[in-house]
């Protein structure tokens, strides 16, 4: 027996729905007979077409009122949940997704389950799977609280598959008073310049860590190798915190989750924080001076050596192949 | 300018974590200040300094009256702390934690700003700051990588998937800060000595009026299964003898990506 109705909190960049949202819609189809999306932001019609294709029949559109979408949406979702009675509301473990689930949990007085990577329903009972200790231990949880259950899932936990559906019907709920939560206004939006494939979508990802030695080494070692392989470049938290590269490049628990065909870790020790974001890559190559570094525990090919010697030779060898 | 900072005292992350029989985290070892929280403490000290007055108060939820992590933050320069330590809090979830910490903010009183890390290094739910703000009825400016205070307003650069947004709200407000927002200071010898006599107000969940809302019962969730993840097939590891690059090329060729 599946659930009756599941909502997915949808997110979009501009008019493009995020892949992680489509992954949740795909899973929602499997566990519920009715799937609907709730969304705060612009381009509602474009969003409705995309969420509809992935199985949502209705898009509940909310005016974000110039605030942070997740925080404004929570007030509206709380009101709607009382009348519409969804069994569960799924969120992406993203910045806005966490804001929305957090405020909603207080408004509805429900616990949250976060960092999920599996969901199943058996006899109407929802089971949620997560991983702790950097993925070393798997934990299944069930909730004894009343519906709606509030659940956040990490990106890349499920494959996004189109259901071939038409556009979802848009129900406009307009501006709902979010109280002081709505007082925080977004004044400006900055996007880091980006060339080549996106980090989350690239077939090949090359990431650098503290072991590259200096900020100046990032471009020749990490960025250039990634470009040569037509891949994307990323970073560990250590060098993001150190200010060597922007936050948008961070792979890990607090950054992006990637699952490329090949992940190349250069000078990354493999702290739990980093492993959570990349250990499900198909193939992992690691180059690090310290042979005892935990990254070698997940690497398919490990080279214990100096990135300053190995990477230039690697670039030359690849260039020679044309 | 009075700033309240949420700090968590966690098991040393360099030691592999373990679960107790009741599925709570093994917290028997001496805890340390979560490094993620050292950024909020430093940020608070700098903001109070810039405002030319006020103080930094720490709030923390920890078992067994643990103060070792709090002393580290007090040694950095915080004035005092409120510690909620109570057997009844064992198994408390994110919402319960937020309820406890929001009550602590009210107990401290007069806060212009509450700072928290975006998530703890041991539980990493990542929802507690916004849950606290909702309980307090305040704006929450989350995932800040830069924080400025001026004219009764707080303005931050909020991390996004693609870059950052500039977000502003009036005080009082809650801000969650990312690691790296500022460079945390090391406690001085004088600071460490002074920290020993700084006041720590120790209270229970009942003192805060939260009986029955914390602990496993308040969490309303059950763990149905715990197992070890299948280990990733161990790969090959070579000392680089000058052929490291060749081995990588062969590996990539085999996958047909070059």
Coordinates of C-alpha atoms in Angstrom, one line a residue:
Chain A
X1 CA 0.0 0.0 0.0
X2 CA 1.4 3.3 -1.0
X3 CA 0.8 6.7 0.5
X4 CA -2.2 8.7 -0.6
X5 CA -0.6 12.1 -1.3
X6 CA 3.0 13.3 -1.3
X7 CA 4.2 16.8 -1.9
X8 CA 7.6 17.8 -3.2
X9 CA 9.1 21.2 -2.4
X10 CA 10.3 22.3 -5.8
X11 CA 13.3 24.5 -6.4
X12 CA 14.4 26.2 -9.6
X13 CA 17.3 28.3 -10.9
X14 CA 15.6 30.9 -13.0
X15 CA 13.0 29.0 -15.0
X16 CA 14.9 25.6 -14.8
X17 CA 13.8 23.1 -12.1
X18 CA 16.8 21.6 -10.3
X19 CA 17.7 18.0 -11.1
X20 CA 17.4 17.2 -7.4
X21 CA 13.8 18.2 -7.4
X22 CA 13.1 15.9 -10.4
X23 CA 14.8 13.1 -8.5
X24 CA 12.4 13.6 -5.6
X25 CA 9.3 13.7 -7.9
X26 CA 10.4 10.4 -9.5
X27 CA 10.7 8.8 -6.1
X28 CA 7.4 10.4 -5.0
X29 CA 5.6 8.7 -7.9
X30 CA 6.8 5.3 -6.6
X31 CA 5.6 5.8 -3.0
X32 CA 2.3 7.8 -3.5
X33 CA -0.8 7.7 -5.7
X34 CA -0.9 11.5 -6.0
X35 CA 2.1 13.7 -6.3
X36 CA 2.0 17.5 -6.1
X37 CA 4.6 20.2 -6.0
X38 CA 4.8 23.3 -3.8
X39 CA 7.0 26.1 -5.1
X40 CA 7.9 29.7 -4.1
X41 CA 9.5 31.8 -6.8
X42 CA 9.1 33.1 -10.4
X43 CA 8.4 31.4 -13.7
X44 CA 5.5 29.3 -12.3
X45 CA 4.3 28.2 -15.7
X46 CA 7.7 26.9 -16.8
X47 CA 8.1 25.2 -13.5
X48 CA 4.7 23.6 -13.8
X49 CA 5.6 22.1 -17.2
X50 CA 8.8 20.5 -15.8
X51 CA 7.3 19.1 -12.6
X52 CA 4.3 17.9 -14.6
X53 CA 6.6 16.0 -16.9
X54 CA 8.0 14.2 -13.8
X55 CA 4.6 13.3 -12.4
X56 CA 3.2 16.2 -10.4
X57 CA -0.5 16.9 -11.1
X58 CA -0.7 20.2 -9.3
X59 CA 1.8 23.0 -8.7
X60 CA 0.9 25.0 -5.6
X61 CA 2.6 28.4 -6.4
X62 CA 3.5 30.8 -3.7
X63 CA 4.8 34.4 -4.0
X64 CA 8.3 34.6 -2.5
X65 CA 7.9 38.3 -1.9
X66 CA 11.6 39.1 -2.5
X67 CA 12.6 37.0 0.5
X68 CA 14.5 33.7 0.8
X69 CA 12.1 31.3 -0.9
X70 CA 12.3 28.4 1.6
X71 CA 11.5 30.6 4.6
X72 CA 8.6 32.4 3.0
X73 CA 7.2 29.2 1.6
X74 CA 7.1 27.5 5.0
X75 CA 4.3 29.9 6.2
X76 CA 2.2 29.1 3.1
X77 CA 2.9 25.4 3.1
X78 CA 1.8 25.2 6.8
X79 CA -1.6 26.7 6.0
X80 CA -2.1 24.6 2.9
X81 CA -1.1 21.4 4.7
X82 CA -4.0 21.8 7.1
X83 CA -6.6 21.9 4.3
X84 CA -4.8 19.6 1.7
X85 CA -3.5 17.0 4.1
X86 CA -0.5 15.5 2.4
X87 CA 1.0 12.4 4.0
X88 CA 4.5 13.5 3.5
X89 CA 6.4 16.5 2.2
X90 CA 9.8 15.9 0.6
X91 CA 12.6 18.5 0.4
X92 CA 16.0 18.5 -1.2
X93 CA 18.8 18.8 1.3
X94 CA 19.7 22.2 -0.2
X95 CA 20.0 25.7 1.3
X96 CA 16.4 26.6 0.6
X97 CA 15.2 23.1 1.3
X98 CA 16.7 23.1 4.8
X99 CA 15.2 26.6 5.5
X100 CA 11.7 25.5 4.4
X101 CA 11.7 22.1 6.3
X102 CA 13.1 23.8 9.4
X103 CA 10.5 26.6 9.7
X104 CA 7.7 24.2 8.7
X105 CA 8.7 21.7 11.4
X106 CA 8.1 24.4 14.0
X107 CA 4.8 25.6 12.5
X108 CA 3.4 22.1 12.3
X109 CA 5.3 20.8 15.4
X110 CA 6.7 17.8 13.5
X111 CA 10.2 16.2 13.7
X112 CA 12.4 16.3 10.6
X113 CA 14.4 13.5 9.0
X114 CA 17.3 14.9 7.0
X115 CA 20.2 13.7 4.9
X116 CA 18.1 10.9 3.6
X117 CA 19.2 8.7 0.7
X118 CA 16.5 6.1 0.6
X119 CA 12.7 6.1 1.0
X120 CA 10.3 3.2 0.9
X121 CA 6.7 2.6 1.9
X122 CA 5.4 -0.8 3.1
X123 CA 1.8 -1.2 4.4
X124 CA 1.5 2.6 4.5
X125 CA 4.6 2.9 6.8
X126 CA 7.3 5.2 5.5
X127 CA 10.9 4.0 6.1
X128 CA 13.7 6.5 5.7
X129 CA 17.3 5.6 5.2
X130 CA 20.3 7.7 6.1
X131 CA 24.0 7.2 6.6
X132 CA 26.1 8.3 9.5
X133 CA 29.8 8.4 10.3
X134 CA 30.7 9.5 6.8
X135 CA 28.6 6.8 5.2
X136 CA 30.2 3.9 7.2
X137 CA 26.9 3.1 9.0
X138 CA 23.4 2.9 7.5
X139 CA 20.4 3.7 9.6
X140 CA 16.7 3.2 8.9
X141 CA 14.1 5.3 10.7
X142 CA 10.4 5.5 11.0
X143 CA 8.3 8.3 12.4
X144 CA 5.6 8.0 15.1
X145 CA 4.4 11.6 14.6
X146 CA 1.2 12.4 12.7
X147 CA 1.2 13.3 9.0
X148 CA 2.6 15.2 7.2
X149 CA 6.0 13.7 7.6
X150 CA 8.8 16.1 6.8
X151 CA 11.8 14.6 5.0
X152 CA 14.9 16.0 3.4
X153 CA 16.9 13.9 0.9
X154 CA 20.4 14.4 -0.4
X155 CA 20.8 15.1 -4.1
X156 CA 21.7 12.1 -6.3
X157 CA 19.9 9.7 -4.1
X158 CA 17.5 8.7 -6.8
X159 CA 17.6 8.8 -10.6
X160 CA 15.4 11.4 -12.3
X161 CA 13.1 9.7 -14.8
X162 CA 10.4 11.5 -16.8
X163 CA 6.8 10.2 -16.5
X164 CA 5.9 11.9 -19.8
X165 CA 3.2 13.9 -18.1
X166 CA 1.7 17.2 -19.2
X167 CA 2.1 20.4 -17.3
X168 CA 0.9 20.4 -13.7
X169 CA -2.2 22.6 -13.0
X170 CA -1.1 25.8 -11.4
X171 CA -2.9 26.8 -8.2
X172 CA -1.8 30.3 -7.2
X173 CA -1.8 31.0 -3.5
X174 CA -0.4 34.5 -3.8
X175 CA 1.3 36.3 -1.0
X176 CA 0.9 34.7 2.4
X177 CA 2.1 36.6 5.5
X178 CA 5.3 35.0 6.7
X179 CA 5.7 37.3 9.7
X180 CA 9.2 38.4 10.5
X181 CA 10.6 35.4 8.5
X182 CA 9.6 37.4 5.5
X183 CA 11.5 40.5 6.6
X184 CA 14.8 39.2 5.4
X185 CA 15.0 40.4 1.8
X186 CA 17.3 39.3 -1.0
X187 CA 18.9 42.6 -2.3
X188 CA 21.3 41.2 -4.9
X189 CA 22.1 37.9 -6.6
X190 CA 25.7 37.0 -7.6
X191 CA 26.5 34.0 -9.8
X192 CA 30.1 32.8 -10.0
X193 CA 31.3 32.7 -13.6
X194 CA 31.3 29.2 -14.8
X195 CA 32.5 27.6 -17.9
X196 CA 32.3 23.9 -18.9
X197 CA 30.0 21.3 -17.4
X198 CA 28.3 21.8 -14.0
X199 CA 30.0 20.2 -11.1
X200 CA 26.9 18.1 -10.3
X201 CA 26.4 16.9 -13.8
X202 CA 29.9 16.4 -15.2
X203 CA 31.1 12.9 -16.2
X204 CA 34.6 13.7 -14.8
X205 CA 35.3 15.8 -11.7
X206 CA 38.8 16.9 -10.6
X207 CA 39.0 18.2 -7.1
X208 CA 41.8 19.8 -5.1
X209 CA 42.6 19.9 -1.4
X210 CA 45.1 21.3 1.0
X211 CA 47.8 19.0 -0.5
X212 CA 48.1 21.1 -3.6
X213 CA 50.0 23.5 -1.3
X214 CA 49.0 26.9 -2.4
X215 CA 46.2 28.9 -4.0
X216 CA 48.3 29.5 -7.1
X217 CA 48.5 25.7 -7.7
X218 CA 44.8 25.3 -8.1
X219 CA 44.5 26.6 -11.7
X220 CA 47.5 24.7 -13.2
X221 CA 46.8 21.4 -11.3
X222 CA 43.1 21.1 -10.8
X223 CA 41.3 23.5 -13.2
X224 CA 43.5 22.8 -16.3
X225 CA 43.4 19.0 -15.8
X226 CA 39.6 19.2 -15.5
X227 CA 39.3 21.3 -18.7
X228 CA 41.6 18.9 -20.5
X229 CA 39.3 16.0 -19.6
X230 CA 36.2 18.1 -20.4
X231 CA 35.2 17.8 -16.8
X232 CA 34.3 20.1 -13.9
X233 CA 36.6 21.2 -11.1
X234 CA 35.8 21.1 -7.4
X235 CA 37.4 21.5 -4.0
X236 CA 37.5 20.2 -0.5
X237 CA 36.2 22.2 2.4
X238 CA 39.8 23.0 3.6
X239 CA 40.7 25.1 0.6
X240 CA 37.3 26.7 0.4
X241 CA 37.6 27.8 4.1
X242 CA 41.1 29.0 3.3
X243 CA 39.6 31.3 0.6
X244 CA 41.5 29.7 -2.3
X245 CA 38.4 29.0 -4.3
X246 CA 34.7 30.0 -4.1
X247 CA 32.2 28.1 -2.0
X248 CA 30.3 27.1 -5.2
X249 CA 33.1 24.6 -5.9
X250 CA 32.9 22.7 -2.6
X251 CA 32.2 19.0 -2.7
X252 CA 31.1 17.4 0.5
X253 CA 28.6 17.3 3.3
X254 CA 28.1 21.1 3.3
X255 CA 28.8 21.5 -0.4
X256 CA 27.8 19.6 -3.5
X257 CA 27.1 15.9 -3.9
X258 CA 28.7 14.5 -7.0
X259 CA 28.4 11.1 -8.6
X260 CA 30.5 11.3 -11.8
X261 CA 31.9 8.4 -13.9
X262 CA 35.4 9.4 -12.7
X263 CA 36.4 11.5 -9.6
X264 CA 40.0 12.6 -9.3
X265 CA 41.0 13.7 -5.9
X266 CA 44.3 15.7 -5.8
X267 CA 45.9 16.4 -2.5
X268 CA 42.7 15.6 -0.6
X269 CA 43.1 13.6 2.6
X270 CA 39.5 12.3 2.6
X271 CA 37.9 13.7 5.7
X272 CA 34.4 12.4 6.4
X273 CA 33.0 15.7 5.4
X274 CA 34.4 15.3 1.9
X275 CA 33.7 11.5 1.5
X276 CA 30.0 12.0 2.0
X277 CA 29.9 14.2 -1.1
X278 CA 31.8 11.9 -3.5
X279 CA 32.1 8.4 -2.4
X280 CA 29.4 7.1 -4.6
X281 CA 31.3 8.1 -7.8
X282 CA 31.6 5.2 -10.2
X283 CA 35.5 5.4 -10.2
X284 CA 37.8 7.2 -7.9
X285 CA 41.4 8.1 -8.5
X286 CA 43.4 9.7 -5.7
X287 CA 46.8 11.3 -5.6
X288 CA 48.2 12.2 -2.2
X289 CA 51.6 12.3 -0.5
X290 CA 50.3 10.6 2.7
X291 CA 49.9 6.9 2.0
X292 CA 47.7 6.5 5.1
X293 CA 45.2 9.2 4.0
X294 CA 41.6 7.9 4.3
X295 CA 40.9 8.9 0.7
X296 CA 42.9 5.7 -0.3
X297 CA 40.2 3.7 1.5
X298 CA 37.7 4.6 -1.2
X299 CA 40.0 5.0 -4.2
X300 CA 40.0 2.5 -7.1
X301 CA 43.4 3.8 -8.1
X302 CA 45.6 5.4 -5.5
X303 CA 48.9 7.1 -6.3
X304 CA 51.0 7.8 -3.2
X305 CA 53.0 10.7 -4.6
X306 CA 53.4 14.5 -5.1
X307 CA 50.6 16.1 -7.1
X308 CA 53.2 18.6 -8.3
X309 CA 55.0 15.8 -10.1
X310 CA 52.2 13.4 -11.0
X311 CA 49.7 16.0 -12.4
X312 CA 52.1 17.8 -14.9
X313 CA 53.2 14.4 -16.2
X314 CA 49.5 13.4 -16.5
X315 CA 48.6 16.6 -18.4
X316 CA 51.5 16.0 -20.8
X317 CA 50.6 12.4 -21.4
X318 CA 46.9 13.3 -22.1
X319 CA 48.0 16.2 -24.4
X320 CA 50.3 13.9 -26.3
X321 CA 47.3 11.6 -27.1
X322 CA 45.6 14.7 -28.7
Chain B
X1 CA 25.3 44.9 21.0
X2 CA 24.6 41.6 22.7
X3 CA 25.3 38.4 20.8
X4 CA 24.3 34.9 21.8
X5 CA 26.3 32.1 20.1
X6 CA 25.1 28.5 19.9
X7 CA 28.0 26.1 20.6
X8 CA 28.0 22.4 20.5
X9 CA 30.5 20.2 22.4
X10 CA 31.0 17.1 20.3
X11 CA 33.1 13.9 20.4
X12 CA 36.5 14.4 18.8
X13 CA 35.8 14.0 15.0
X14 CA 39.3 12.5 14.5
X15 CA 38.1 9.4 16.6
X16 CA 35.8 7.0 14.7
X17 CA 32.2 7.5 16.0
X18 CA 30.1 4.9 17.7
X19 CA 26.5 4.4 18.7
X20 CA 25.3 3.3 22.1
X21 CA 22.9 0.4 22.6
X22 CA 19.9 2.9 22.5
X23 CA 21.2 4.3 19.2
X24 CA 22.3 7.6 20.6
X25 CA 25.8 8.8 19.8
X26 CA 28.5 7.6 22.2
X27 CA 29.5 10.8 24.0
X28 CA 31.5 9.2 26.8
X29 CA 34.8 10.7 25.7
X30 CA 35.7 14.2 26.8
X31 CA 34.0 16.5 24.2
X32 CA 35.6 19.4 22.3
X33 CA 34.2 22.6 20.9
X34 CA 32.8 21.8 17.5
X35 CA 35.2 23.6 15.1
X36 CA 32.2 24.8 13.1
X37 CA 31.2 26.8 16.1
X38 CA 34.5 28.6 16.6
X39 CA 33.7 30.8 13.6
X40 CA 30.4 32.0 15.2
X41 CA 32.3 32.7 18.5
X42 CA 35.0 34.7 16.6
X43 CA 32.4 36.6 14.5
X44 CA 30.4 37.5 17.7
X45 CA 33.6 38.8 19.4
X46 CA 34.4 40.9 16.4
X47 CA 30.9 42.3 16.1
X48 CA 30.7 43.3 19.8
X49 CA 34.1 44.8 19.6
X50 CA 33.1 46.9 16.5
X51 CA 29.9 48.0 18.3
X52 CA 32.0 49.3 21.2
X53 CA 30.0 47.5 23.9
X54 CA 27.9 44.6 24.9
X55 CA 28.8 41.0 25.5
X56 CA 28.9 37.5 24.0
X57 CA 27.0 34.8 25.7
X58 CA 27.3 31.1 24.8
X59 CA 24.4 28.6 24.9
X60 CA 24.9 24.9 24.7
X61 CA 23.1 21.6 25.2
X62 CA 25.3 18.8 26.5
X63 CA 25.1 15.7 28.7
X64 CA 27.0 15.2 32.0
X65 CA 27.5 18.9 32.7
X66 CA 30.2 19.0 30.1
X67 CA 32.0 22.4 30.0
X68 CA 35.3 21.6 28.4
X69 CA 34.2 22.9 24.9
X70 CA 32.5 25.9 26.6
X71 CA 35.7 26.8 28.4
X72 CA 37.5 26.9 25.0
X73 CA 35.0 29.5 23.7
X74 CA 35.0 31.4 27.0
X75 CA 38.8 31.5 26.7
X76 CA 38.4 33.1 23.3
X77 CA 36.6 35.9 25.0
X78 CA 32.9 35.1 25.5
X79 CA 31.6 36.6 28.8
X80 CA 29.4 33.8 30.1
X81 CA 27.4 30.7 29.2
X82 CA 24.1 28.9 29.7
X83 CA 24.5 25.1 29.7
X84 CA 21.5 22.8 29.5
X85 CA 22.6 19.5 30.9
X86 CA 19.9 17.0 31.7
X87 CA 19.5 13.2 31.4
X88 CA 16.0 13.9 30.1
X89 CA 17.6 15.5 26.9
X90 CA 19.3 12.2 25.8
X91 CA 18.0 11.4 22.3
X92 CA 16.7 14.9 21.6
X93 CA 16.2 15.6 17.9
X94 CA 16.8 18.8 15.9
X95 CA 13.4 20.3 16.8
X96 CA 13.8 19.5 20.5
X97 CA 17.3 21.0 20.4
X98 CA 16.0 24.1 18.8
X99 CA 13.3 24.4 21.5
X100 CA 15.9 24.2 24.2
X101 CA 18.3 26.7 22.6
X102 CA 15.4 29.2 21.8
X103 CA 14.5 29.1 25.5
X104 CA 18.1 29.7 26.3
X105 CA 18.1 32.8 24.1
X106 CA 15.0 34.1 26.0
X107 CA 16.7 33.2 29.4
X108 CA 19.7 35.3 28.4
X109 CA 17.5 38.1 27.3
X110 CA 18.3 41.3 25.4
X111 CA 20.0 39.6 22.5
X112 CA 20.4 41.7 19.3
X113 CA 21.8 38.8 17.3
X114 CA 22.0 35.0 17.6
X115 CA 24.8 33.2 15.7
X116 CA 25.0 29.5 15.0
X117 CA 27.0 27.3 12.7
X118 CA 25.1 26.1 9.6
X119 CA 25.3 22.5 11.0
X120 CA 27.1 20.6 13.6
X121 CA 30.0 18.3 12.7
X122 CA 28.5 15.3 14.4
X123 CA 24.8 15.4 13.6
X124 CA 24.7 17.7 10.6
X125 CA 20.9 18.0 10.4
X126 CA 21.4 21.6 9.3
X127 CA 17.9 22.8 10.4
X128 CA 18.4 23.9 14.1
X129 CA 19.2 27.6 13.3
X130 CA 16.1 28.2 11.2
X131 CA 14.0 26.2 13.7
X132 CA 15.2 28.5 16.5
X133 CA 14.4 31.6 14.5
X134 CA 10.9 30.3 13.9
X135 CA 10.4 29.6 17.6
X136 CA 11.7 33.1 18.4
X137 CA 9.6 34.7 15.7
X138 CA 12.8 36.2 14.1
X139 CA 14.2 36.4 10.6
X140 CA 16.9 33.8 9.9
X141 CA 19.7 34.8 7.6
X142 CA 21.1 31.4 6.8
X143 CA 24.4 30.1 5.3
X144 CA 26.2 33.4 5.7
X145 CA 29.8 33.7 4.4
X146 CA 30.0 37.4 5.3
X147 CA 28.2 39.4 8.0
X148 CA 27.9 43.1 8.5
X149 CA 25.9 45.1 11.1
X150 CA 24.9 48.7 10.6
X151 CA 22.0 50.9 11.6
X152 CA 20.1 48.2 13.4
X153 CA 20.3 45.9 10.4
X154 CA 22.3 42.8 9.5
X155 CA 23.4 42.2 6.0
X156 CA 24.9 39.0 4.9
X157 CA 26.3 37.2 1.8
X158 CA 24.3 34.0 1.7
X159 CA 25.9 31.0 0.0
X160 CA 23.8 29.6 -2.9
X161 CA 24.3 26.8 -5.3
X162 CA 25.6 29.1 -8.0
X163 CA 27.3 31.9 -6.0
X164 CA 25.8 34.1 -3.3
X165 CA 22.9 36.4 -2.5
X166 CA 23.0 39.6 -0.5
X167 CA 20.3 39.3 2.2
X168 CA 19.3 42.0 4.8
X169 CA 16.9 42.1 7.8
X170 CA 16.4 44.2 10.9
X171 CA 17.6 43.1 14.3
X172 CA 17.0 41.1 16.3
X173 CA 17.8 38.3 13.9
X174 CA 19.5 34.9 13.7
X175 CA 22.4 34.3 11.4
X176 CA 24.0 30.9 10.6
X177 CA 27.6 31.2 9.5
X178 CA 29.6 28.9 7.3
X179 CA 33.1 27.8 8.2
X180 CA 35.7 30.2 7.0
X181 CA 33.5 33.3 7.6
X182 CA 36.3 34.7 9.9
X183 CA 39.6 33.3 11.1
X184 CA 39.0 32.1 14.7
X185 CA 41.6 33.3 17.3
X186 CA 43.5 31.0 19.5
X187 CA 42.8 31.5 23.2
X188 CA 45.6 33.3 25.0
X189 CA 47.1 32.1 28.2
X190 CA 45.4 35.0 30.0
X191 CA 42.1 34.0 28.3
X192 CA 42.4 30.4 29.4
X193 CA 43.0 31.4 33.0
X194 CA 40.1 34.0 32.9
X195 CA 37.7 31.4 31.4
X196 CA 38.0 29.2 34.5
X197 CA 36.1 31.7 36.6
X198 CA 33.5 32.9 34.0
X199 CA 29.9 32.1 35.0
X200 CA 28.2 29.0 33.5
X201 CA 24.5 29.0 34.3
X202 CA 23.5 25.3 34.4
X203 CA 19.8 24.5 33.9
X204 CA 17.5 21.6 33.1
X205 CA 14.8 21.1 30.5
X206 CA 12.3 21.5 33.3
X207 CA 13.8 24.8 34.3
X208 CA 13.1 25.9 30.7
X209 CA 9.5 24.6 30.8
X210 CA 10.2 21.9 28.2
X211 CA 9.3 18.7 30.1
X212 CA 8.1 16.0 27.7
X213 CA 9.3 17.9 24.6
X214 CA 12.8 16.7 24.6
X215 CA 14.6 13.3 24.6
X216 CA 13.6 10.2 22.6
X217 CA 9.9 10.7 23.3
X218 CA 9.9 14.2 22.0
X219 CA 11.7 13.1 18.9
X220 CA 8.8 10.8 17.8
X221 CA 11.0 8.7 15.7
X222 CA 12.4 5.2 15.9
X223 CA 15.4 3.5 14.5
X224 CA 14.3 0.3 12.8
X225 CA 17.7 -0.9 11.6
X226 CA 21.4 -0.2 11.9
X227 CA 24.0 -1.9 9.8
X228 CA 27.5 -1.3 8.4
X229 CA 27.5 0.0 4.9
X230 CA 29.0 -2.4 2.3
X231 CA 32.7 -1.4 2.1
X232 CA 33.8 0.0 -1.3
X233 CA 35.9 -2.6 -3.1
X234 CA 39.5 -1.8 -2.1
X235 CA 41.4 -0.6 -5.2
X236 CA 45.0 -0.6 -6.1
X237 CA 47.5 1.7 -4.4
X238 CA 51.0 2.5 -5.8
X239 CA 53.9 4.5 -4.6
X240 CA 54.8 7.0 -7.3
X241 CA 58.0 5.8 -8.8
X242 CA 57.7 8.1 -11.8
X243 CA 55.0 6.0 -13.5
X244 CA 52.0 7.3 -11.5
X245 CA 50.8 9.5 -14.4
X246 CA 51.0 6.5 -16.8
X247 CA 48.9 4.4 -14.4
X248 CA 46.3 7.1 -14.3
X249 CA 46.3 7.4 -18.1
X250 CA 45.9 3.6 -18.5
X251 CA 43.0 3.7 -16.0
X252 CA 41.2 6.5 -17.9
X253 CA 41.8 4.8 -21.2
X254 CA 40.3 1.6 -19.8
X255 CA 37.1 3.6 -18.9
X256 CA 37.2 5.1 -22.4
X257 CA 37.1 8.7 -21.1
X258 CA 40.3 9.6 -23.0

